[in-house]
Amino acid sequence: QLQLVESGGGLVQPGGSLRLSCAASGFTLDYYAIGWFRQAPGKEREGVSCISSSGGRTNYLDSVKGRFTVSRDNAKNTVYLQMNSLKPEDTAVYYCAAHRRVLGCSLYYYDMDYWGKGTLVTVSS
């Protein structure tokens, strides 16, 4: 079956760092752009970052620019989200999702074709 599995979440202090991984099985990520989304309690799911199928194009939510970096290693069939200088408002369940796109990538949840089950990131002192 086609699966995306997130890992790397956990509890960190403000200012700390985490690296999330999104590993695909059952299909290759070579043909897909990947988006990272998050959903905090009581809030709407929002697009955090995305990366094109080639890795040549990335987009970021304004509030994470300069702190988060998305990357991919197609040979490992894995996409990463490096999160630095974490803030309490970054607390959320983080999801990766795949979508077909020729160029660029989407930060809109309704463009996604496949979703992982999410990993919880908690930023608290």
PDB file of N, CA and C in Angstrom, residues 3-6 20-24 27-29 31-38 45-53 70 72 78-81 93-101 104-119:
ATOM      1  N   GLN A   3       2.068   4.611   1.535  1.00  0.00           N
ATOM      2  CA  GLN A   3       2.111   5.179   2.874  1.00  0.00           C
ATOM      3  C   GLN A   3       3.129   6.296   2.992  1.00  0.00           C
ATOM      4  N   LEU A   4       2.801   7.278   3.809  1.00  0.00           N
ATOM      5  CA  LEU A   4       3.728   8.297   4.254  1.00  0.00           C
ATOM      6  C   LEU A   4       3.759   8.237   5.773  1.00  0.00           C
ATOM      7  N   VAL A   5       4.946   8.183   6.338  1.00  0.00           N
ATOM      8  CA  VAL A   5       5.093   8.064   7.777  1.00  0.00           C
ATOM      9  C   VAL A   5       6.012   9.157   8.284  1.00  0.00           C
ATOM     10  N   GLU A   6       5.472   9.992   9.175  1.00  0.00           N
ATOM     11  CA  GLU A   6       6.252  11.055   9.792  1.00  0.00           C
ATOM     12  C   GLU A   6       6.919  10.538  11.064  1.00  0.00           C
ATOM     13  N   LEU A  20      12.039  16.719  11.484  1.00  0.00           N
ATOM     14  CA  LEU A  20      11.000  15.774  11.142  1.00  0.00           C
ATOM     15  C   LEU A  20      11.359  15.065   9.839  1.00  0.00           C
ATOM     16  N   SER A  21      10.987  13.809   9.761  1.00  0.00           N
ATOM     17  CA  SER A  21      11.197  13.026   8.554  1.00  0.00           C
ATOM     18  C   SER A  21       9.862  12.528   8.031  1.00  0.00           C
ATOM     19  N   CYS A  22       9.762  12.431   6.733  1.00  0.00           N
ATOM     20  CA  CYS A  22       8.588  11.889   6.068  1.00  0.00           C
ATOM     21  C   CYS A  22       9.081  10.831   5.104  1.00  0.00           C
ATOM     22  N   ALA A  23       8.843   9.585   5.435  1.00  0.00           N
ATOM     23  CA  ALA A  23       9.317   8.470   4.632  1.00  0.00           C
ATOM     24  C   ALA A  23       8.161   7.842   3.866  1.00  0.00           C
ATOM     25  N   ALA A  24       8.380   7.598   2.595  1.00  0.00           N
ATOM     26  CA  ALA A  24       7.363   6.997   1.742  1.00  0.00           C
ATOM     27  C   ALA A  24       7.647   5.521   1.530  1.00  0.00           C
ATOM     28  N   PHE A  27       5.552   3.578  -2.973  1.00  0.00           N
ATOM     29  CA  PHE A  27       5.675   4.421  -4.157  1.00  0.00           C
ATOM     30  C   PHE A  27       6.909   5.286  -4.005  1.00  0.00           C
ATOM     31  N   THR A  28       7.371   5.820  -5.108  1.00  0.00           N
ATOM     32  CA  THR A  28       8.527   6.704  -5.071  1.00  0.00           C
ATOM     33  C   THR A  28       8.072   8.158  -4.991  1.00  0.00           C
ATOM     34  N   LEU A  29       8.806   8.937  -4.223  1.00  0.00           N
ATOM     35  CA  LEU A  29       8.503  10.357  -4.099  1.00  0.00           C
ATOM     36  C   LEU A  29       9.051  11.181  -5.252  1.00  0.00           C
ATOM     37  N   TYR A  31       8.159  11.610  -8.159  1.00  0.00           N
ATOM     38  CA  TYR A  31       7.157  12.250  -9.001  1.00  0.00           C
ATOM     39  C   TYR A  31       6.241  13.197  -8.236  1.00  0.00           C
ATOM     40  N   TYR A  32       6.514  13.387  -6.979  1.00  0.00           N
ATOM     41  CA  TYR A  32       5.609  14.148  -6.127  1.00  0.00           C
ATOM     42  C   TYR A  32       6.289  15.336  -5.465  1.00  0.00           C
ATOM     43  N   ALA A  33       5.559  16.434  -5.434  1.00  0.00           N
ATOM     44  CA  ALA A  33       5.895  17.503  -4.513  1.00  0.00           C
ATOM     45  C   ALA A  33       5.367  17.123  -3.131  1.00  0.00           C
ATOM     46  N   ILE A  34       6.017  17.638  -2.096  1.00  0.00           N
ATOM     47  CA  ILE A  34       5.648  17.299  -0.730  1.00  0.00           C
ATOM     48  C   ILE A  34       5.356  18.562   0.066  1.00  0.00           C
ATOM     49  N   GLY A  35       4.255  18.530   0.775  1.00  0.00           N
ATOM     50  CA  GLY A  35       3.919  19.619   1.679  1.00  0.00           C
ATOM     51  C   GLY A  35       3.979  19.173   3.120  1.00  0.00           C
ATOM     52  N   TRP A  36       4.372  20.090   3.987  1.00  0.00           N
ATOM     53  CA  TRP A  36       4.291  19.897   5.428  1.00  0.00           C
ATOM     54  C   TRP A  36       3.185  20.796   5.962  1.00  0.00           C
ATOM     55  N   PHE A  37       2.321  20.221   6.759  1.00  0.00           N
ATOM     56  CA  PHE A  37       1.195  20.930   7.341  1.00  0.00           C
ATOM     57  C   PHE A  37       1.203  20.733   8.846  1.00  0.00           C
ATOM     58  N   ARG A  38       0.518  21.605   9.533  1.00  0.00           N
ATOM     59  CA  ARG A  38       0.382  21.437  10.970  1.00  0.00           C
ATOM     60  C   ARG A  38      -1.009  21.869  11.415  1.00  0.00           C
ATOM     61  N   ARG A  45      -5.975  23.571   9.973  1.00  0.00           N
ATOM     62  CA  ARG A  45      -4.739  23.041   9.424  1.00  0.00           C
ATOM     63  C   ARG A  45      -4.129  24.060   8.464  1.00  0.00           C
ATOM     64  N   GLU A  46      -2.831  24.270   8.592  1.00  0.00           N
ATOM     65  CA  GLU A  46      -2.168  25.248   7.756  1.00  0.00           C
ATOM     66  C   GLU A  46      -0.921  24.661   7.107  1.00  0.00           C
ATOM     67  N   GLY A  47      -0.631  25.144   5.929  1.00  0.00           N
ATOM     68  CA  GLY A  47       0.569  24.729   5.235  1.00  0.00           C
ATOM     69  C   GLY A  47       1.788  25.403   5.829  1.00  0.00           C
ATOM     70  N   VAL A  48       2.803  24.635   6.144  1.00  0.00           N
ATOM     71  CA  VAL A  48       4.020  25.130   6.772  1.00  0.00           C
ATOM     72  C   VAL A  48       5.129  25.328   5.750  1.00  0.00           C
ATOM     73  N   SER A  49       5.336  24.322   4.933  1.00  0.00           N
ATOM     74  CA  SER A  49       6.399  24.352   3.950  1.00  0.00           C
ATOM     75  C   SER A  49       6.120  23.305   2.893  1.00  0.00           C
ATOM     76  N   CYS A  50       6.706  23.485   1.737  1.00  0.00           N
ATOM     77  CA  CYS A  50       6.598  22.471   0.701  1.00  0.00           C
ATOM     78  C   CYS A  50       7.840  22.496  -0.164  1.00  0.00           C
ATOM     79  N   ILE A  51       8.038  21.405  -0.885  1.00  0.00           N
ATOM     80  CA  ILE A  51       9.200  21.273  -1.747  1.00  0.00           C
ATOM     81  C   ILE A  51       8.788  20.574  -3.034  1.00  0.00           C
ATOM     82  N   SER A  52       9.283  21.065  -4.145  1.00  0.00           N
ATOM     83  CA  SER A  52       8.939  20.502  -5.440  1.00  0.00           C
ATOM     84  C   SER A  52       9.557  19.120  -5.620  1.00  0.00           C
ATOM     85  N   SER A  53       9.093  18.413  -6.625  1.00  0.00           N
ATOM     86  CA  SER A  53       9.570  17.052  -6.853  1.00  0.00           C
ATOM     87  C   SER A  53      11.073  16.982  -7.075  1.00  0.00           C
ATOM     88  N   VAL A  70      12.991  22.967   4.554  1.00  0.00           N
ATOM     89  CA  VAL A  70      12.517  21.711   3.987  1.00  0.00           C
ATOM     90  C   VAL A  70      13.548  21.206   2.979  1.00  0.00           C
ATOM     91  N   ARG A  72      14.829  17.333   0.681  1.00  0.00           N
ATOM     92  CA  ARG A  72      14.451  15.973   0.321  1.00  0.00           C
ATOM     93  C   ARG A  72      15.648  15.199  -0.182  1.00  0.00           C
ATOM     94  N   THR A  78      12.685  10.094   1.085  1.00  0.00           N
ATOM     95  CA  THR A  78      12.392  10.774   2.340  1.00  0.00           C
ATOM     96  C   THR A  78      12.470  12.287   2.170  1.00  0.00           C
ATOM     97  N   VAL A  79      11.581  12.976   2.855  1.00  0.00           N
ATOM     98  CA  VAL A  79      11.571  14.432   2.914  1.00  0.00           C
ATOM     99  C   VAL A  79      11.743  14.845   4.367  1.00  0.00           C
ATOM    100  N   TYR A  80      12.428  15.959   4.582  1.00  0.00           N
ATOM    101  CA  TYR A  80      12.742  16.410   5.929  1.00  0.00           C
ATOM    102  C   TYR A  80      12.225  17.818   6.174  1.00  0.00           C
ATOM    103  N   LEU A  81      11.963  18.104   7.426  1.00  0.00           N
ATOM    104  CA  LEU A  81      11.668  19.463   7.852  1.00  0.00           C
ATOM    105  C   LEU A  81      12.531  19.764   9.069  1.00  0.00           C
ATOM    106  N   VAL A  93       0.322  19.101  15.695  1.00  0.00           N
ATOM    107  CA  VAL A  93       0.587  17.854  14.997  1.00  0.00           C
ATOM    108  C   VAL A  93       1.038  18.212  13.590  1.00  0.00           C
ATOM    109  N   TYR A  94       2.170  17.677  13.179  1.00  0.00           N
ATOM    110  CA  TYR A  94       2.728  17.965  11.864  1.00  0.00           C
ATOM    111  C   TYR A  94       2.496  16.792  10.928  1.00  0.00           C
ATOM    112  N   TYR A  95       2.032  17.101   9.742  1.00  0.00           N
ATOM    113  CA  TYR A  95       1.724  16.104   8.733  1.00  0.00           C
ATOM    114  C   TYR A  95       2.530  16.369   7.470  1.00  0.00           C
ATOM    115  N   CYS A  96       2.950  15.311   6.806  1.00  0.00           N
ATOM    116  CA  CYS A  96       3.461  15.460   5.457  1.00  0.00           C
ATOM    117  C   CYS A  96       2.435  14.915   4.487  1.00  0.00           C
ATOM    118  N   ALA A  97       2.450  15.457   3.290  1.00  0.00           N
ATOM    119  CA  ALA A  97       1.485  15.065   2.280  1.00  0.00           C
ATOM    120  C   ALA A  97       2.102  15.213   0.898  1.00  0.00           C
ATOM    121  N   ALA A  98       1.721  14.320  -0.003  1.00  0.00           N
ATOM    122  CA  ALA A  98       2.268  14.298  -1.349  1.00  0.00           C
ATOM    123  C   ALA A  98       1.231  14.765  -2.355  1.00  0.00           C
ATOM    124  N   HIS A  99       1.690  15.481  -3.354  1.00  0.00           N
ATOM    125  CA  HIS A  99       0.805  15.895  -4.440  1.00  0.00           C
ATOM    126  C   HIS A  99       1.561  15.930  -5.757  1.00  0.00           C
ATOM    127  N   ARG A 100       0.853  15.595  -6.808  1.00  0.00           N
ATOM    128  CA  ARG A 100       1.409  15.660  -8.150  1.00  0.00           C
ATOM    129  C   ARG A 100       1.487  17.108  -8.597  1.00  0.00           C
ATOM    130  N   ARG A 101       2.661  17.500  -9.046  1.00  0.00           N
ATOM    131  CA  ARG A 101       2.845  18.851  -9.522  1.00  0.00           C
ATOM    132  C   ARG A 101       4.064  18.890 -10.429  1.00  0.00           C
ATOM    133  N   GLY A 104       7.060  23.570  -8.966  1.00  0.00           N
ATOM    134  CA  GLY A 104       6.722  24.168  -7.699  1.00  0.00           C
ATOM    135  C   GLY A 104       6.028  23.196  -6.756  1.00  0.00           C
ATOM    136  N   CYS A 105       5.362  23.759  -5.759  1.00  0.00           N
ATOM    137  CA  CYS A 105       4.654  22.950  -4.779  1.00  0.00           C
ATOM    138  C   CYS A 105       3.564  23.779  -4.142  1.00  0.00           C
ATOM    139  N   SER A 106       2.618  23.086  -3.513  1.00  0.00           N
ATOM    140  CA  SER A 106       1.441  23.723  -2.959  1.00  0.00           C
ATOM    141  C   SER A 106       1.463  23.715  -1.436  1.00  0.00           C
ATOM    142  N   LEU A 107       0.942  24.784  -0.843  1.00  0.00           N
ATOM    143  CA  LEU A 107       0.733  24.865   0.598  1.00  0.00           C
ATOM    144  C   LEU A 107      -0.745  24.758   0.961  1.00  0.00           C
ATOM    145  N   TYR A 108      -1.552  24.321   0.032  1.00  0.00           N
ATOM    146  CA  TYR A 108      -2.981  24.167   0.272  1.00  0.00           C
ATOM    147  C   TYR A 108      -3.316  22.705   0.503  1.00  0.00           C
ATOM    148  N   TYR A 109      -3.996  22.452   1.606  1.00  0.00           N
ATOM    149  CA  TYR A 109      -4.269  21.067   1.984  1.00  0.00           C
ATOM    150  C   TYR A 109      -5.118  20.338   0.961  1.00  0.00           C
ATOM    151  N   TYR A 110      -5.994  21.069   0.270  1.00  0.00           N
ATOM    152  CA  TYR A 110      -6.900  20.423  -0.665  1.00  0.00           C
ATOM    153  C   TYR A 110      -6.222  19.987  -1.959  1.00  0.00           C
ATOM    154  N   ASP A 111      -4.966  20.370  -2.136  1.00  0.00           N
ATOM    155  CA  ASP A 111      -4.208  19.904  -3.289  1.00  0.00           C
ATOM    156  C   ASP A 111      -3.532  18.558  -3.046  1.00  0.00           C
ATOM    157  N   MET A 112      -3.548  18.100  -1.817  1.00  0.00           N
ATOM    158  CA  MET A 112      -2.782  16.911  -1.469  1.00  0.00           C
ATOM    159  C   MET A 112      -3.494  15.622  -1.866  1.00  0.00           C
ATOM    160  N   ASP A 113      -2.711  14.628  -2.252  1.00  0.00           N
ATOM    161  CA  ASP A 113      -3.232  13.329  -2.668  1.00  0.00           C
ATOM    162  C   ASP A 113      -3.056  12.247  -1.607  1.00  0.00           C
ATOM    163  N   TYR A 114      -1.947  12.279  -0.892  1.00  0.00           N
ATOM    164  CA  TYR A 114      -1.645  11.292   0.132  1.00  0.00           C
ATOM    165  C   TYR A 114      -1.175  11.984   1.395  1.00  0.00           C
ATOM    166  N   TRP A 115      -1.622  11.465   2.529  1.00  0.00           N
ATOM    167  CA  TRP A 115      -1.294  12.049   3.823  1.00  0.00           C
ATOM    168  C   TRP A 115      -0.675  11.034   4.760  1.00  0.00           C
ATOM    169  N   GLY A 116       0.268  11.501   5.560  1.00  0.00           N
ATOM    170  CA  GLY A 116       0.724  10.725   6.687  1.00  0.00           C
ATOM    171  C   GLY A 116      -0.215  10.913   7.866  1.00  0.00           C
ATOM    172  N   LYS A 117       0.041  10.184   8.931  1.00  0.00           N
ATOM    173  CA  LYS A 117      -0.821  10.247  10.108  1.00  0.00           C
ATOM    174  C   LYS A 117      -0.414  11.316  11.112  1.00  0.00           C
ATOM    175  N   GLY A 118       0.734  11.908  10.932  1.00  0.00           N
ATOM    176  CA  GLY A 118       1.150  13.024  11.756  1.00  0.00           C
ATOM    177  C   GLY A 118       2.090  12.642  12.884  1.00  0.00           C
ATOM    178  N   THR A 119       2.850  13.625  13.338  1.00  0.00           N
ATOM    179  CA  THR A 119       3.720  13.485  14.492  1.00  0.00           C
ATOM    180  C   THR A 119       3.598  14.747  15.340  1.00  0.00           C
TER     181      THR A 119
END
